[in-house]
mmCIF file of C-alpha atoms in Angstrom:
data_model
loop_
_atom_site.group_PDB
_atom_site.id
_atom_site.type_symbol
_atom_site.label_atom_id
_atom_site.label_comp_id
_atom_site.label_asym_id
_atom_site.label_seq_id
_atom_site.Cartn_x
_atom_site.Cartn_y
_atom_site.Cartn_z
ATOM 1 C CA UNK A 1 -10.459 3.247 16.834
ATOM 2 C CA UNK A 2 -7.245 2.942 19.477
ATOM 3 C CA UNK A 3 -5.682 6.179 17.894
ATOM 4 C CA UNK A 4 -8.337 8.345 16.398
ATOM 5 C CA UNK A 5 -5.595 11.268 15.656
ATOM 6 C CA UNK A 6 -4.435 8.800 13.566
ATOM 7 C CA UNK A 7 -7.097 8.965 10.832
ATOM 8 C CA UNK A 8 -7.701 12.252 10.997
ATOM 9 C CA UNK A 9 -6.631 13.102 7.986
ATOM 10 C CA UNK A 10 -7.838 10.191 6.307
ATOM 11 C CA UNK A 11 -11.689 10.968 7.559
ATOM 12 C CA UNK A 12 -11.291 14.889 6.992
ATOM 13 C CA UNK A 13 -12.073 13.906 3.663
ATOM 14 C CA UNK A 14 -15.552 14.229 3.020
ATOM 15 C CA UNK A 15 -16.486 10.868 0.526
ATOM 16 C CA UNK A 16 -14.599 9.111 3.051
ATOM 17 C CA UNK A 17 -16.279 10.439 5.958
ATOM 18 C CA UNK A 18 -19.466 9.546 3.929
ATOM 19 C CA UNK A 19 -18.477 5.979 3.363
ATOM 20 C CA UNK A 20 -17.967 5.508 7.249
ATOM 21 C CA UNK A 21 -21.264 7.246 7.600
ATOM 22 C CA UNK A 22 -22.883 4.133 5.227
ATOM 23 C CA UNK A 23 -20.828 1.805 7.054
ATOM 24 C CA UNK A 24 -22.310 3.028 10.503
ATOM 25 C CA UNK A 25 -26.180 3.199 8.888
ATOM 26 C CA UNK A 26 -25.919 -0.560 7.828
ATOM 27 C CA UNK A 27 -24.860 -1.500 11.108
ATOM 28 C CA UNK A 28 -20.997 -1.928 11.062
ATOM 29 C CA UNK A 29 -18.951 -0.440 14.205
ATOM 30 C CA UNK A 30 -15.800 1.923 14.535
ATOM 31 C CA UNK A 31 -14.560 -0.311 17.019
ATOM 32 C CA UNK A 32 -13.800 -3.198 14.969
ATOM 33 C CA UNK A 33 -11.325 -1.176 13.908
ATOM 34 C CA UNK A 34 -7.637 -2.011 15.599
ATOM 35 C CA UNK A 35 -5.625 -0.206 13.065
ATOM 36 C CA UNK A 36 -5.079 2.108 10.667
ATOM 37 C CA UNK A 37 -4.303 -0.260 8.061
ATOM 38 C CA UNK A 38 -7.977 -1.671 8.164
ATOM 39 C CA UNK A 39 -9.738 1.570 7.922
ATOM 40 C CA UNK A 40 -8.003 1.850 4.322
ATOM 41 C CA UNK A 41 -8.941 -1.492 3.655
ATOM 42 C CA UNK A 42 -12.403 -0.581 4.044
ATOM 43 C CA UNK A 43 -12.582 2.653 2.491
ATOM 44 C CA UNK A 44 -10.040 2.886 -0.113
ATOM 45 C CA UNK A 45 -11.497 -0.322 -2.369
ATOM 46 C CA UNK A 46 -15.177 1.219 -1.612
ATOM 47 C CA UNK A 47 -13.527 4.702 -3.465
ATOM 48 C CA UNK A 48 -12.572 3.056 -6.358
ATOM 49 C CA UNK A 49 -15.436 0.965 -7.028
ATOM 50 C CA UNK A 50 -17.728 4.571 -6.664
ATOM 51 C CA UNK A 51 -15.632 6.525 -8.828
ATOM 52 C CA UNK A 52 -15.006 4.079 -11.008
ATOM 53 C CA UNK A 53 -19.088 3.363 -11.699
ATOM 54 C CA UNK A 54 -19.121 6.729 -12.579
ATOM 55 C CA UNK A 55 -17.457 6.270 -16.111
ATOM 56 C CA UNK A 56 -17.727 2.037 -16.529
ATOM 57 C CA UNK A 57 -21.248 1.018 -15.315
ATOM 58 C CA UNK A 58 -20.185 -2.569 -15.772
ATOM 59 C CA UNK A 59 -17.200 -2.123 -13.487
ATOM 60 C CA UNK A 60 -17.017 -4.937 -10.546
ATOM 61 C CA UNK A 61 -15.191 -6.505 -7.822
ATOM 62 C CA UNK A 62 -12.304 -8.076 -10.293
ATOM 63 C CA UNK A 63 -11.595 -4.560 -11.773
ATOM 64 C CA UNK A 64 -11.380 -2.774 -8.278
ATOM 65 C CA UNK A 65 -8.823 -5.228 -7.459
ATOM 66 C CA UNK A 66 -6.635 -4.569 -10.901
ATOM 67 C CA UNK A 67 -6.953 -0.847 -10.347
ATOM 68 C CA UNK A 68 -5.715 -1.143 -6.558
ATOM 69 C CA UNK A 69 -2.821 -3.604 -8.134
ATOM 70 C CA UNK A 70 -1.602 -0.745 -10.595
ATOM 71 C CA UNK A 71 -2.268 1.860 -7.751
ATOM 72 C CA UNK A 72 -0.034 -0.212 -5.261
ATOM 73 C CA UNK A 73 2.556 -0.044 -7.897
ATOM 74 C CA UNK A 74 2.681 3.148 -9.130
ATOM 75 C CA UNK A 75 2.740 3.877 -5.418
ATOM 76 C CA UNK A 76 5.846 1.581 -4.495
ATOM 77 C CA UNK A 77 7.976 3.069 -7.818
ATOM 78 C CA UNK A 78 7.367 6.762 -6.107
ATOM 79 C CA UNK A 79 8.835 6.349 -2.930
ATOM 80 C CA UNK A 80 11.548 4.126 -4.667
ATOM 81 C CA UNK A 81 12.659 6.802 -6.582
ATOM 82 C CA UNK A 82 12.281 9.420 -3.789
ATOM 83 C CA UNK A 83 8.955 10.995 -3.993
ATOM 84 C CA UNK A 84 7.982 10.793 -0.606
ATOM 85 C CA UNK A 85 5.577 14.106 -0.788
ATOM 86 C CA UNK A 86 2.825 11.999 -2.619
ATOM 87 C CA UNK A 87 3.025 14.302 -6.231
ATOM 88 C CA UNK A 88 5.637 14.149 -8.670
ATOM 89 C CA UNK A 89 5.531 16.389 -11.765
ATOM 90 C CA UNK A 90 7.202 16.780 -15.007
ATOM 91 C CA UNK A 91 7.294 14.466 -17.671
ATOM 92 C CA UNK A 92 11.292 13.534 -16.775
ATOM 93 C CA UNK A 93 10.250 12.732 -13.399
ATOM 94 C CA UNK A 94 6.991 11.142 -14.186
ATOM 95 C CA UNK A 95 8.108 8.789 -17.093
ATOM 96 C CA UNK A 96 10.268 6.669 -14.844
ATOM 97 C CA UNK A 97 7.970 6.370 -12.064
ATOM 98 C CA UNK A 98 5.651 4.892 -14.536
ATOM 99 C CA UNK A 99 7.835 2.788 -16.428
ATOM 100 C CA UNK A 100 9.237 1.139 -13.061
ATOM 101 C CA UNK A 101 5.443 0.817 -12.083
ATOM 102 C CA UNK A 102 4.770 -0.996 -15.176
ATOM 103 C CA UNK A 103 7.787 -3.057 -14.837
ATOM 104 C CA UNK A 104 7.169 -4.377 -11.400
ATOM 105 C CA UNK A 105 3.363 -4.736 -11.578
ATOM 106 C CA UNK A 106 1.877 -8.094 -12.285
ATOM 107 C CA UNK A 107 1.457 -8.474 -16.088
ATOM 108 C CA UNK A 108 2.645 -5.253 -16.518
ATOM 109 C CA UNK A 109 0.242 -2.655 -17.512
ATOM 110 C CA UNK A 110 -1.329 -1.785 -20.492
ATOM 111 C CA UNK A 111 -2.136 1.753 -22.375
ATOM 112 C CA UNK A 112 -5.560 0.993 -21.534
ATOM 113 C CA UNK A 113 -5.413 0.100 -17.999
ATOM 114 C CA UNK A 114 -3.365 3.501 -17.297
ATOM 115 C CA UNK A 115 -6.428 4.948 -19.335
ATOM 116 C CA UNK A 116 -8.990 3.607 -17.032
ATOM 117 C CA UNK A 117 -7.007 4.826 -13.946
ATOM 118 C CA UNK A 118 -6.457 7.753 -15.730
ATOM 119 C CA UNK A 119 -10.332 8.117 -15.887
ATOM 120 C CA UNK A 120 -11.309 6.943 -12.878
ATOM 121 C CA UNK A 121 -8.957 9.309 -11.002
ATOM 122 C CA UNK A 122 -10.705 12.312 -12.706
ATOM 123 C CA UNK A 123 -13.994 11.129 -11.398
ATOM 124 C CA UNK A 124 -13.359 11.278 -8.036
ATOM 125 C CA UNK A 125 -10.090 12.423 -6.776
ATOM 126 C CA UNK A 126 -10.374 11.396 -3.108
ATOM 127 C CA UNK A 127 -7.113 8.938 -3.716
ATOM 128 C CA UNK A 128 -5.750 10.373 -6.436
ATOM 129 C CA UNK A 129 -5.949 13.891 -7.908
ATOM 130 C CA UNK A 130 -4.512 13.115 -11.484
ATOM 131 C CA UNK A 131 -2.230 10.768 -13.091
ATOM 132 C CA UNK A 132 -0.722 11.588 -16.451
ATOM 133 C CA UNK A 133 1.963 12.092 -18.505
ATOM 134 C CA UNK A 134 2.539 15.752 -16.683
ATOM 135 C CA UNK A 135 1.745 14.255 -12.830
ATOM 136 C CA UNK A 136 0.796 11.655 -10.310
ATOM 137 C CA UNK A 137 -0.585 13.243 -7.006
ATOM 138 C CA UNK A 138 -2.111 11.438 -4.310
ATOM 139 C CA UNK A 139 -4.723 12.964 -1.975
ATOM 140 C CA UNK A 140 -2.372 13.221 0.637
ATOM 141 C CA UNK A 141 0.466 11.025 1.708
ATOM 142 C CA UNK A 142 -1.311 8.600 3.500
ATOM 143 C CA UNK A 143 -2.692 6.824 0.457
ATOM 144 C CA UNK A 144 0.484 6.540 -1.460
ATOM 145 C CA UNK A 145 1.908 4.796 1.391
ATOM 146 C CA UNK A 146 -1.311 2.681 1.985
ATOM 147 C CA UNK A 147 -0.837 1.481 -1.351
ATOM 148 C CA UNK A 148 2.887 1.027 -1.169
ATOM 149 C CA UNK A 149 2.337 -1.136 1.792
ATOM 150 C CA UNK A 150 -0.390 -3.097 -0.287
ATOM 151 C CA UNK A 151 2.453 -3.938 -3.110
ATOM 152 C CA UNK A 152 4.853 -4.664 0.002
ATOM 153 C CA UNK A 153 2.478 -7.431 1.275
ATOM 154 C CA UNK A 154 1.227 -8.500 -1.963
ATOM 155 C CA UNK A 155 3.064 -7.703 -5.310
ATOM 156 C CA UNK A 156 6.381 -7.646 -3.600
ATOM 157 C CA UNK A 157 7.804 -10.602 -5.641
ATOM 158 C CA UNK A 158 10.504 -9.626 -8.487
ATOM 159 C CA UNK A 159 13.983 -9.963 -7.073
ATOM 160 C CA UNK A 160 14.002 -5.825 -8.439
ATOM 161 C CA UNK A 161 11.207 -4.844 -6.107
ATOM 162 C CA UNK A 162 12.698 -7.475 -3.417
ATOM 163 C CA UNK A 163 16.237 -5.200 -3.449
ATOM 164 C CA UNK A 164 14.528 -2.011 -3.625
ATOM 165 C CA UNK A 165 12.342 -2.853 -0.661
ATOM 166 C CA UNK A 166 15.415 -4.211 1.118
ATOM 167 C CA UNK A 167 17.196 -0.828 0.772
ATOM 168 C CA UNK A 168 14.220 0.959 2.565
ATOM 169 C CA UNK A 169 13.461 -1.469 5.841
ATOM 170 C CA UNK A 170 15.075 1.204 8.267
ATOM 171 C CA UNK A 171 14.324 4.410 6.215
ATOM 172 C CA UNK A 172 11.863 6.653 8.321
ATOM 173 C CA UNK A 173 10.141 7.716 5.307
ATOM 174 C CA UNK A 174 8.973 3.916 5.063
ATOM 175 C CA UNK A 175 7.768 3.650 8.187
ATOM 176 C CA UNK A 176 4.247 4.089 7.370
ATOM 177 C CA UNK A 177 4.745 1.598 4.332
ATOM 178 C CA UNK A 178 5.968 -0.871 6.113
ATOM 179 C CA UNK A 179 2.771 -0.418 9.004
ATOM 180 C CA UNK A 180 0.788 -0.667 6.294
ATOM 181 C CA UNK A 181 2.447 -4.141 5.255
ATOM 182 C CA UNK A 182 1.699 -5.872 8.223
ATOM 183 C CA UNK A 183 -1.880 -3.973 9.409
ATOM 184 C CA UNK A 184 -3.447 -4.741 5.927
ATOM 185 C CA UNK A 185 -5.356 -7.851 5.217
ATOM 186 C CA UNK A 186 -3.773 -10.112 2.433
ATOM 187 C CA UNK A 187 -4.826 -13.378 1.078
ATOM 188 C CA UNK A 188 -1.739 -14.894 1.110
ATOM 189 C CA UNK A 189 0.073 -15.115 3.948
ATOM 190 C CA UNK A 190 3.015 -16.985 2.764
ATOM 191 C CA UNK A 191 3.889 -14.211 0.464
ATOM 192 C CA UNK A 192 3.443 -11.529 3.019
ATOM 193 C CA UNK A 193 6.015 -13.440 5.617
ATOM 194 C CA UNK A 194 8.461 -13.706 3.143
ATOM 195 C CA UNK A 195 8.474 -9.896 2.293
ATOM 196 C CA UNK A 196 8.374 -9.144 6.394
ATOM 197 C CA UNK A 197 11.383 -11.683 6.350
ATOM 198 C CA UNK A 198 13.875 -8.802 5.064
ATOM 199 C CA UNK A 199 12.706 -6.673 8.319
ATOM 200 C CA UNK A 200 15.180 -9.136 10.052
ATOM 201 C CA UNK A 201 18.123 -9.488 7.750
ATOM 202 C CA UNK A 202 21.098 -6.929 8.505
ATOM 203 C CA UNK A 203 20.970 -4.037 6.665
ATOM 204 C CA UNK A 204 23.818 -2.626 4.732
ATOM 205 C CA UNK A 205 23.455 0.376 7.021
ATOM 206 C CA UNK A 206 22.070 1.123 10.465
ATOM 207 C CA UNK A 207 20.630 -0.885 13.000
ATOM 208 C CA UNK A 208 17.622 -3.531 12.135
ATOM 209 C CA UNK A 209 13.921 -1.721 12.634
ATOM 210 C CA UNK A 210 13.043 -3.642 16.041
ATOM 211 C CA UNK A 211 9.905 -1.833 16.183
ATOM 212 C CA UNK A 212 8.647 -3.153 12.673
ATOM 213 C CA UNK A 213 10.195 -6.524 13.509
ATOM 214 C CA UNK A 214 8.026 -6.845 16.907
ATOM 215 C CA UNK A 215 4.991 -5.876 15.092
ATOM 216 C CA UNK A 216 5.199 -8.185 12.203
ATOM 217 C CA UNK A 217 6.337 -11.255 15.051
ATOM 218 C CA UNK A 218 2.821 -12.843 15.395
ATOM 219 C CA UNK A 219 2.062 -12.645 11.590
ATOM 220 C CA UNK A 220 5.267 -15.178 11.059
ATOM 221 C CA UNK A 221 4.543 -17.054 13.720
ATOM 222 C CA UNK A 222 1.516 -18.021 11.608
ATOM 223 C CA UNK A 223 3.148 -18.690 8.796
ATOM 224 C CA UNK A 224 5.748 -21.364 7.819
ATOM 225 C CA UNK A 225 7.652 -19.204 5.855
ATOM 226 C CA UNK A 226 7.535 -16.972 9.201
ATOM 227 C CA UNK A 227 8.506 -19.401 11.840
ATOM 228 C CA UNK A 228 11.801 -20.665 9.252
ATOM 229 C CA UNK A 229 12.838 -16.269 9.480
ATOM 230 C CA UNK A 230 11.909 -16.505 13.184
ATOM 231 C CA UNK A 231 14.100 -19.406 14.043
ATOM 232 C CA UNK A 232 17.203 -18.415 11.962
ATOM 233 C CA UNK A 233 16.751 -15.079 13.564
ATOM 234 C CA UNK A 234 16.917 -16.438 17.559
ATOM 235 C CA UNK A 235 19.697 -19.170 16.263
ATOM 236 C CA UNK A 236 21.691 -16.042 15.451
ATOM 237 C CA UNK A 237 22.037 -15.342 19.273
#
């Protein structure tokens, strides 16, 4: 790992430190490690899947990946609405973050789905302590803006969650999001470029987030969609 004081908190948490442990014993390295964004991307599906087998025996690879999709959501609709402390509580504060989460996650999501992640949370509450009608609490802030950055670089699409991610590319409570957007690994790169894209339009207020931009530089560069925001950026001086 280049920053190990980094993930401190993340591997201060014992089934996590446990899951490194596994990866270690069947011969996987630390080092391969550049970023935080790929230590989540390692452990955070593995957490699901575990806690998840736990109350649906039959659960698999395709489930893991819808739970993480609602997760990414209801992570996104938090720190839209201000929740940057990782817990929100109260039904009047609760009901909207889920009802934007719903709105904004692909095919919406179903009484049964919130069920499952519902259960699943109560099974092992290493990402999530609870979700319910009463409160959504991550472990610690570091997931919810994991997952946030996973919506960012995947489920990013709606021209709603396209605005509300445009008012946030220079907010310092983002920060991490954003990191998050451009460590993690994505199938479609296309998608991701175009939601890194709005890192180099003005915003409304303050100055662009250079630091952001320079980091998610070689990730356009790959991409078409990339090198079109690249070049109408350096035509601009």
């Amino acid at each position: 790992l280049k920053n190990t004081t980094a993930v401190q908190q993340l591997i201060s948490i014992p089934t996590v430190l446990r899951l490194l442990l596994d990866h270690l014993e069947a011969g996987g390295r630390l080092q391969q490690f550049q970023s935080l964004g790929e230590l989540y991307d390692l452990v955070c599906p593995q957490l699901i899947r575990n806690a998840a087998k736990k109350v649906y025996p039959a659960f698999d690879n395709r489930d893991a990946r819808r739970v993480g999709q609602i997760m990414a959501a209801v992570a996104f609709a938090m720190m839209s609405q201000g929740h940057h402390n990782a817990a929100v509580s109260g039904t009047k504060r609760v009901e909207p973050v889920e009802a934007l989460a719903a709105r904004i996650c692909q095919r919406g999501i179903s009484d049964e789905e919130w069920k499952q992640v519902q259960n699943i949370s109560l099974s092992n509450r290493s990402i999530l302590h609870g979700i319910n009608t009463e409160e959504i609490a991550w472990q610690h802030r570091g997931m919810m803006e994991y997952y946030c950055g996973r919506f960012l670089a995947q489920e990013c699409s709606d021209d709603q969650s396209r605005s509300q991610a445009m008012q946030h590319i220079n907010d310092v409570e983002w920060h991490r999001a954003w990191c998050f957007a451009i460590e993690t690994e994505v199938d479609d790169g296309e998608h991701r470029s175009s939601v890194l894209s709005l890192l180099f339009q003005q915003p409304a207020e303050g100055r662009r987030p250079t630091e952001l931009m320079f980091r998610s530089w070689p990730l356009l560069q790959a991409t078409q969609q990339g090198q079109r925001t690249l070049q109408h950026f350096l035509d601009l001086y």
